[in-house]
PDB file of C-alpha atoms in Angstrom:
ATOM      1  CA  MET A   2     -66.580  38.306  47.999  1.00  0.00           C
ATOM      2  CA  VAL A   3     -68.415  40.686  45.222  1.00  0.00           C
ATOM      3  CA  ASP A   4     -69.132  37.471  43.556  1.00  0.00           C
ATOM      4  CA  HIS A   5     -70.693  35.964  46.769  1.00  0.00           C
ATOM      5  CA  LEU A   6     -72.748  39.003  47.569  1.00  0.00           C
ATOM      6  CA  ALA A   7     -74.165  39.175  44.107  1.00  0.00           C
ATOM      7  CA  ARG A   8     -74.890  35.303  44.253  1.00  0.00           C
ATOM      8  CA  ALA A   9     -76.626  35.787  47.392  1.00  0.00           C
ATOM      9  CA  ALA A  10     -78.497  39.026  46.385  1.00  0.00           C
ATOM     10  CA  ARG A  11     -79.936  37.259  43.133  1.00  0.00           C
ATOM     11  CA  ASP A  12     -80.895  34.302  45.159  1.00  0.00           C
ATOM     12  CA  GLY A  13     -82.925  36.615  47.807  1.00  0.00           C
ATOM     13  CA  ASP A  14     -80.338  35.202  50.449  1.00  0.00           C
ATOM     14  CA  VAL A  15     -80.913  38.323  52.913  1.00  0.00           C
ATOM     15  CA  THR A  16     -78.885  36.972  55.850  1.00  0.00           C
ATOM     16  CA  GLY A  17     -76.069  35.957  53.218  1.00  0.00           C
ATOM     17  CA  ALA A  18     -76.145  39.638  51.816  1.00  0.00           C
ATOM     18  CA  ALA A  19     -76.157  41.091  55.365  1.00  0.00           C
ATOM     19  CA  GLN A  20     -73.341  38.696  56.151  1.00  0.00           C
ATOM     20  CA  PHE A  21     -70.953  39.653  53.018  1.00  0.00           C
ATOM     21  CA  LEU A  22     -71.707  43.548  53.631  1.00  0.00           C
ATOM     22  CA  ALA A  23     -70.689  43.162  57.785  1.00  0.00           C
ATOM     23  CA  ALA A  24     -67.238  41.844  56.243  1.00  0.00           C
ATOM     24  CA  GLY A  25     -66.606  44.416  54.052  1.00  0.00           C
ATOM     25  CA  THR A  26     -67.783  43.699  50.751  1.00  0.00           C
ATOM     26  CA  GLU A  27     -68.491  46.938  48.496  1.00  0.00           C
ATOM     27  CA  VAL A  28     -72.078  47.162  48.093  1.00  0.00           C
ATOM     28  CA  ASP A  29     -72.199  48.570  44.632  1.00  0.00           C
ATOM     29  CA  ALA A  30     -69.177  46.777  43.201  1.00  0.00           C
ATOM     30  CA  PRO A  31     -70.185  44.936  39.949  1.00  0.00           C
ATOM     31  CA  GLY A  32     -69.346  40.885  40.022  1.00  0.00           C
ATOM     32  CA  SER A  33     -67.916  39.151  37.575  1.00  0.00           C
ATOM     33  CA  THR A  34     -70.860  39.145  34.973  1.00  0.00           C
ATOM     34  CA  GLY A  35     -70.506  43.046  35.565  1.00  0.00           C
ATOM     35  CA  ARG A  36     -73.645  43.363  37.418  1.00  0.00           C
ATOM     36  CA  THR A  37     -73.798  44.829  40.944  1.00  0.00           C
ATOM     37  CA  ALA A  38     -76.009  43.084  43.576  1.00  0.00           C
ATOM     38  CA  LEU A  39     -78.964  45.590  43.679  1.00  0.00           C
ATOM     39  CA  ASP A  40     -79.324  45.202  39.905  1.00  0.00           C
ATOM     40  CA  LEU A  41     -79.382  41.238  40.472  1.00  0.00           C
ATOM     41  CA  ALA A  42     -81.470  41.320  43.638  1.00  0.00           C
ATOM     42  CA  VAL A  43     -84.053  43.669  41.740  1.00  0.00           C
ATOM     43  CA  HIS A  44     -83.977  41.420  38.485  1.00  0.00           C
ATOM     44  CA  ALA A  45     -84.927  38.681  40.642  1.00  0.00           C
ATOM     45  CA  GLY A  46     -87.943  40.446  42.662  1.00  0.00           C
ATOM     46  CA  HIS A  47     -86.226  40.414  46.100  1.00  0.00           C
ATOM     47  CA  ALA A  48     -87.451  42.970  47.876  1.00  0.00           C
ATOM     48  CA  GLY A  49     -86.006  41.882  51.128  1.00  0.00           C
ATOM     49  CA  THR A  50     -82.482  41.711  49.652  1.00  0.00           C
ATOM     50  CA  VAL A  51     -83.003  45.035  47.924  1.00  0.00           C
ATOM     51  CA  ARG A  52     -83.816  46.780  51.438  1.00  0.00           C
ATOM     52  CA  VAL A  53     -81.054  44.932  52.954  1.00  0.00           C
ATOM     53  CA  LEU A  54     -78.347  46.450  50.041  1.00  0.00           C
ATOM     54  CA  LEU A  55     -79.886  49.975  50.037  1.00  0.00           C
ATOM     55  CA  ALA A  56     -79.647  50.324  53.630  1.00  0.00           C
ATOM     56  CA  ALA A  57     -75.793  49.354  53.397  1.00  0.00           C
ATOM     57  CA  GLY A  58     -75.928  52.167  50.772  1.00  0.00           C
ATOM     58  CA  ALA A  59     -76.288  50.882  47.154  1.00  0.00           C
ATOM     59  CA  ASP A  60     -77.119  53.620  44.895  1.00  0.00           C
ATOM     60  CA  PRO A  61     -80.815  53.439  43.538  1.00  0.00           C
ATOM     61  CA  ARG A  62     -79.952  55.365  40.740  1.00  0.00           C
ATOM     62  CA  GLN A  63     -77.138  53.376  39.374  1.00  0.00           C
ATOM     63  CA  GLN A  64     -77.220  51.932  36.062  1.00  0.00           C
ATOM     64  CA  ALA A  65     -78.723  48.021  35.892  1.00  0.00           C
ATOM     65  CA  GLY A  66     -80.023  45.767  33.355  1.00  0.00           C
ATOM     66  CA  GLN A  67     -77.845  43.174  31.301  1.00  0.00           C
ATOM     67  CA  TYR A  68     -76.003  46.050  29.534  1.00  0.00           C
ATOM     68  CA  GLY A  69     -76.498  48.884  31.855  1.00  0.00           C
ATOM     69  CA  GLU A  70     -79.220  50.571  30.166  1.00  0.00           C
ATOM     70  CA  SER A  71     -81.687  50.740  32.499  1.00  0.00           C
ATOM     71  CA  THR A  72     -81.880  51.330  36.430  1.00  0.00           C
ATOM     72  CA  PRO A  73     -83.045  49.326  39.289  1.00  0.00           C
ATOM     73  CA  LEU A  74     -86.604  50.992  39.181  1.00  0.00           C
ATOM     74  CA  CYS A  75     -87.154  50.536  35.642  1.00  0.00           C
ATOM     75  CA  LEU A  76     -86.309  46.844  35.510  1.00  0.00           C
ATOM     76  CA  ALA A  77     -88.809  46.591  38.818  1.00  0.00           C
ATOM     77  CA  VAL A  78     -91.667  48.237  37.367  1.00  0.00           C
ATOM     78  CA  MET A  79     -91.223  46.524  33.828  1.00  0.00           C
ATOM     79  CA  HIS A  80     -91.312  43.471  35.598  1.00  0.00           C
ATOM     80  CA  GLY A  81     -94.111  44.364  38.314  1.00  0.00           C
ATOM     81  CA  TYR A  82     -92.362  43.835  40.992  1.00  0.00           C
ATOM     82  CA  THR A  83     -94.380  46.506  42.799  1.00  0.00           C
ATOM     83  CA  ALA A  84     -92.911  45.515  46.521  1.00  0.00           C
ATOM     84  CA  VAL A  85     -89.419  46.373  45.129  1.00  0.00           C
ATOM     85  CA  ALA A  86     -90.435  49.626  43.291  1.00  0.00           C
ATOM     86  CA  GLU A  87     -91.934  50.803  46.587  1.00  0.00           C
ATOM     87  CA  VAL A  88     -88.714  49.932  48.391  1.00  0.00           C
ATOM     88  CA  LEU A  89     -86.421  51.656  45.826  1.00  0.00           C
ATOM     89  CA  LEU A  90     -89.133  54.723  45.877  1.00  0.00           C
ATOM     90  CA  GLN A  91     -88.660  55.090  49.699  1.00  0.00           C
ATOM     91  CA  ALA A  92     -84.814  55.110  48.708  1.00  0.00           C
ATOM     92  CA  GLY A  93     -84.874  58.065  46.806  1.00  0.00           C
ATOM     93  CA  ALA A  94     -85.439  56.364  42.999  1.00  0.00           C
ATOM     94  CA  PRO A  95     -86.429  59.004  40.646  1.00  0.00           C
ATOM     95  CA  THR A  96     -89.824  58.622  38.514  1.00  0.00           C
ATOM     96  CA  GLY A  97     -88.399  60.727  35.775  1.00  0.00           C
ATOM     97  CA  ALA A  98     -86.813  59.777  32.688  1.00  0.00           C
ATOM     98  CA  GLN A  99     -83.569  57.738  33.529  1.00  0.00           C
ATOM     99  CA  GLY A 100     -80.611  55.460  32.738  1.00  0.00           C
ATOM    100  CA  ARG A 101     -78.819  55.553  29.381  1.00  0.00           C
ATOM    101  CA  MET A 102     -82.010  54.958  27.414  1.00  0.00           C
ATOM    102  CA  SER A 103     -83.756  57.859  29.172  1.00  0.00           C
ATOM    103  CA  TYR A 104     -86.377  55.396  30.068  1.00  0.00           C
ATOM    104  CA  VAL A 105     -89.935  56.353  31.623  1.00  0.00           C
ATOM    105  CA  PRO A 106     -90.638  54.181  34.779  1.00  0.00           C
ATOM    106  CA  LEU A 107     -94.451  54.931  34.393  1.00  0.00           C
ATOM    107  CA  VAL A 108     -94.228  54.042  30.647  1.00  0.00           C
ATOM    108  CA  LEU A 109     -92.017  50.467  31.193  1.00  0.00           C
ATOM    109  CA  ALA A 110     -95.065  49.965  34.029  1.00  0.00           C
ATOM    110  CA  ALA A 111     -98.009  50.601  31.748  1.00  0.00           C
ATOM    111  CA  THR A 112     -96.792  48.587  28.685  1.00  0.00           C
ATOM    112  CA  PRO A 113     -95.247  45.116  29.483  1.00  0.00           C
ATOM    113  CA  ALA A 114     -97.142  41.929  29.242  1.00  0.00           C
ATOM    114  CA  GLU A 115    -100.777  41.676  28.036  1.00  0.00           C
ATOM    115  CA  HIS A 116    -102.217  44.673  30.456  1.00  0.00           C
ATOM    116  CA  GLY A 117     -99.288  46.050  31.914  1.00  0.00           C
ATOM    117  CA  HIS A 118     -98.796  46.251  35.499  1.00  0.00           C
ATOM    118  CA  PRO A 119    -101.520  48.358  37.347  1.00  0.00           C
ATOM    119  CA  PRO A 120    -100.269  48.302  41.029  1.00  0.00           C
ATOM    120  CA  SER A 121     -96.853  49.332  39.778  1.00  0.00           C
ATOM    121  CA  VAL A 122     -98.411  52.132  37.563  1.00  0.00           C
ATOM    122  CA  ASP A 123    -100.600  53.387  41.010  1.00  0.00           C
ATOM    123  CA  LEU A 124     -97.249  53.140  42.699  1.00  0.00           C
ATOM    124  CA  LEU A 125     -95.635  55.421  40.552  1.00  0.00           C
ATOM    125  CA  LEU A 126     -98.376  57.607  40.461  1.00  0.00           C
ATOM    126  CA  ARG A 127     -98.335  57.876  44.325  1.00  0.00           C
ATOM    127  CA  HIS A 128     -94.814  58.820  44.190  1.00  0.00           C
ATOM    128  CA  GLY A 129     -95.059  61.936  42.062  1.00  0.00           C
ATOM    129  CA  ALA A 130     -94.571  60.359  38.666  1.00  0.00           C
ATOM    130  CA  ASP A 131     -95.989  62.554  35.767  1.00  0.00           C
ATOM    131  CA  ILE A 132     -99.057  60.620  34.149  1.00  0.00           C
ATOM    132  CA  ASN A 133     -98.348  62.627  30.808  1.00  0.00           C
ATOM    133  CA  GLY A 134     -94.703  62.283  30.763  1.00  0.00           C
ATOM    134  CA  VAL A 135     -92.715  61.569  27.322  1.00  0.00           C
ATOM    135  CA  MET A 136     -90.712  58.889  26.538  1.00  0.00           C
ATOM    136  CA  LYS A 137     -89.987  58.835  22.856  1.00  0.00           C
ATOM    137  CA  GLY A 138     -92.315  61.222  22.183  1.00  0.00           C
ATOM    138  CA  LYS A 139     -95.184  59.478  23.419  1.00  0.00           C
ATOM    139  CA  THR A 140     -97.080  59.520  26.874  1.00  0.00           C
ATOM    140  CA  PRO A 141     -97.870  56.411  28.643  1.00  0.00           C
ATOM    141  CA  LEU A 142    -101.315  56.750  27.485  1.00  0.00           C
ATOM    142  CA  GLU A 143     -99.736  57.013  23.925  1.00  0.00           C
ATOM    143  CA  TRP A 144     -97.562  53.751  24.674  1.00  0.00           C
ATOM    144  CA  ALA A 145    -100.432  51.576  25.690  1.00  0.00           C
ATOM    145  CA  ALA A 146    -102.705  52.576  23.177  1.00  0.00           C
ATOM    146  CA  THR A 147    -100.012  51.491  20.339  1.00  0.00           C
ATOM    147  CA  PHE A 148     -99.626  48.221  22.283  1.00  0.00           C
ATOM    148  CA  GLY A 149    -103.640  47.873  21.988  1.00  0.00           C
ATOM    149  CA  GLN A 150    -103.761  47.430  25.778  1.00  0.00           C
ATOM    150  CA  ALA A 151    -107.095  48.679  26.083  1.00  0.00           C
ATOM    151  CA  ARG A 152    -107.444  47.853  29.737  1.00  0.00           C
ATOM    152  CA  MET A 153    -104.112  50.108  30.568  1.00  0.00           C
ATOM    153  CA  VAL A 154    -105.608  52.552  28.894  1.00  0.00           C
ATOM    154  CA  GLN A 155    -108.870  52.866  30.340  1.00  0.00           C
ATOM    155  CA  HIS A 156    -106.828  52.718  33.780  1.00  0.00           C
ATOM    156  CA  LEU A 157    -104.421  55.451  32.673  1.00  0.00           C
ATOM    157  CA  LEU A 158    -107.734  57.760  31.837  1.00  0.00           C
ATOM    158  CA  THR A 159    -109.476  57.166  35.169  1.00  0.00           C
ATOM    159  CA  ARG A 160    -105.955  58.279  36.889  1.00  0.00           C
ATOM    160  CA  GLY A 161    -105.768  61.283  35.198  1.00  0.00           C
ATOM    161  CA  ALA A 162    -104.108  60.945  31.479  1.00  0.00           C
ATOM    162  CA  ILE A 163    -105.123  63.297  29.273  1.00  0.00           C
ATOM    163  CA  PRO A 164    -105.524  61.894  25.769  1.00  0.00           C
ATOM    164  CA  THR A 165    -103.961  63.717  22.870  1.00  0.00           C
ATOM    165  CA  ALA A 166    -103.239  63.805  19.379  1.00  0.00           C
ATOM    166  CA  SER A 167    -101.351  60.901  17.512  1.00  0.00           C
ATOM    167  CA  PRO A 168     -97.630  61.503  17.868  1.00  0.00           C
ATOM    168  CA  GLU A 169     -97.969  61.834  14.244  1.00  0.00           C
ATOM    169  CA  VAL A 170    -100.207  64.861  14.337  1.00  0.00           C
ATOM    170  CA  ARG A 171     -98.227  66.548  16.918  1.00  0.00           C
ATOM    171  CA  TYR A 172     -95.068  66.433  14.981  1.00  0.00           C
ATOM    172  CA  GLN A 173     -96.994  67.353  12.006  1.00  0.00           C
ATOM    173  CA  GLN A 174     -98.366  70.592  14.200  1.00  0.00           C
ATOM    174  CA  ARG A 175     -94.799  71.343  15.483  1.00  0.00           C
ATOM    175  CA  ARG A 176     -93.486  71.539  11.968  1.00  0.00           C
ATOM    176  CA  ARG A 177     -95.896  74.365  11.048  1.00  0.00           C
TER     177      ARG A 177
END
């Protein structure tokens, strides 16, 4: 039953997922691939299925990703699935560092692809994400600049990001 739920979630089959849940399938049980239905629905960008799974008690803070290195919110914003991220945030997903790798969702929304995902960035900021939060020693603005994403740098600046000295300069200053 768990694999059937996982398949329905991956395929965006809201009706099928609801039927398997109504039949008693454990919502957060990993399937034979080691991934949960929520993980697979988020990865595929199916907001409706994510909503059904969360309503059935799926944990929005669970480990996600191929190796359990991430969280559902991190996956959603990294792929630019803003509607999925909205559902997760409404269900209580945190905006700060999370997952085994301590990923910061705002950094992941700001840095993938050529220009990042401005709608996901804006969504996270509306839900209280710290625009100057740090992941691996850099703010979202610094990460965007590191990847040469001029549009995202401008976007973050207009949203209130504070320019800082480079991470190397900050490191030197802390050592003094």
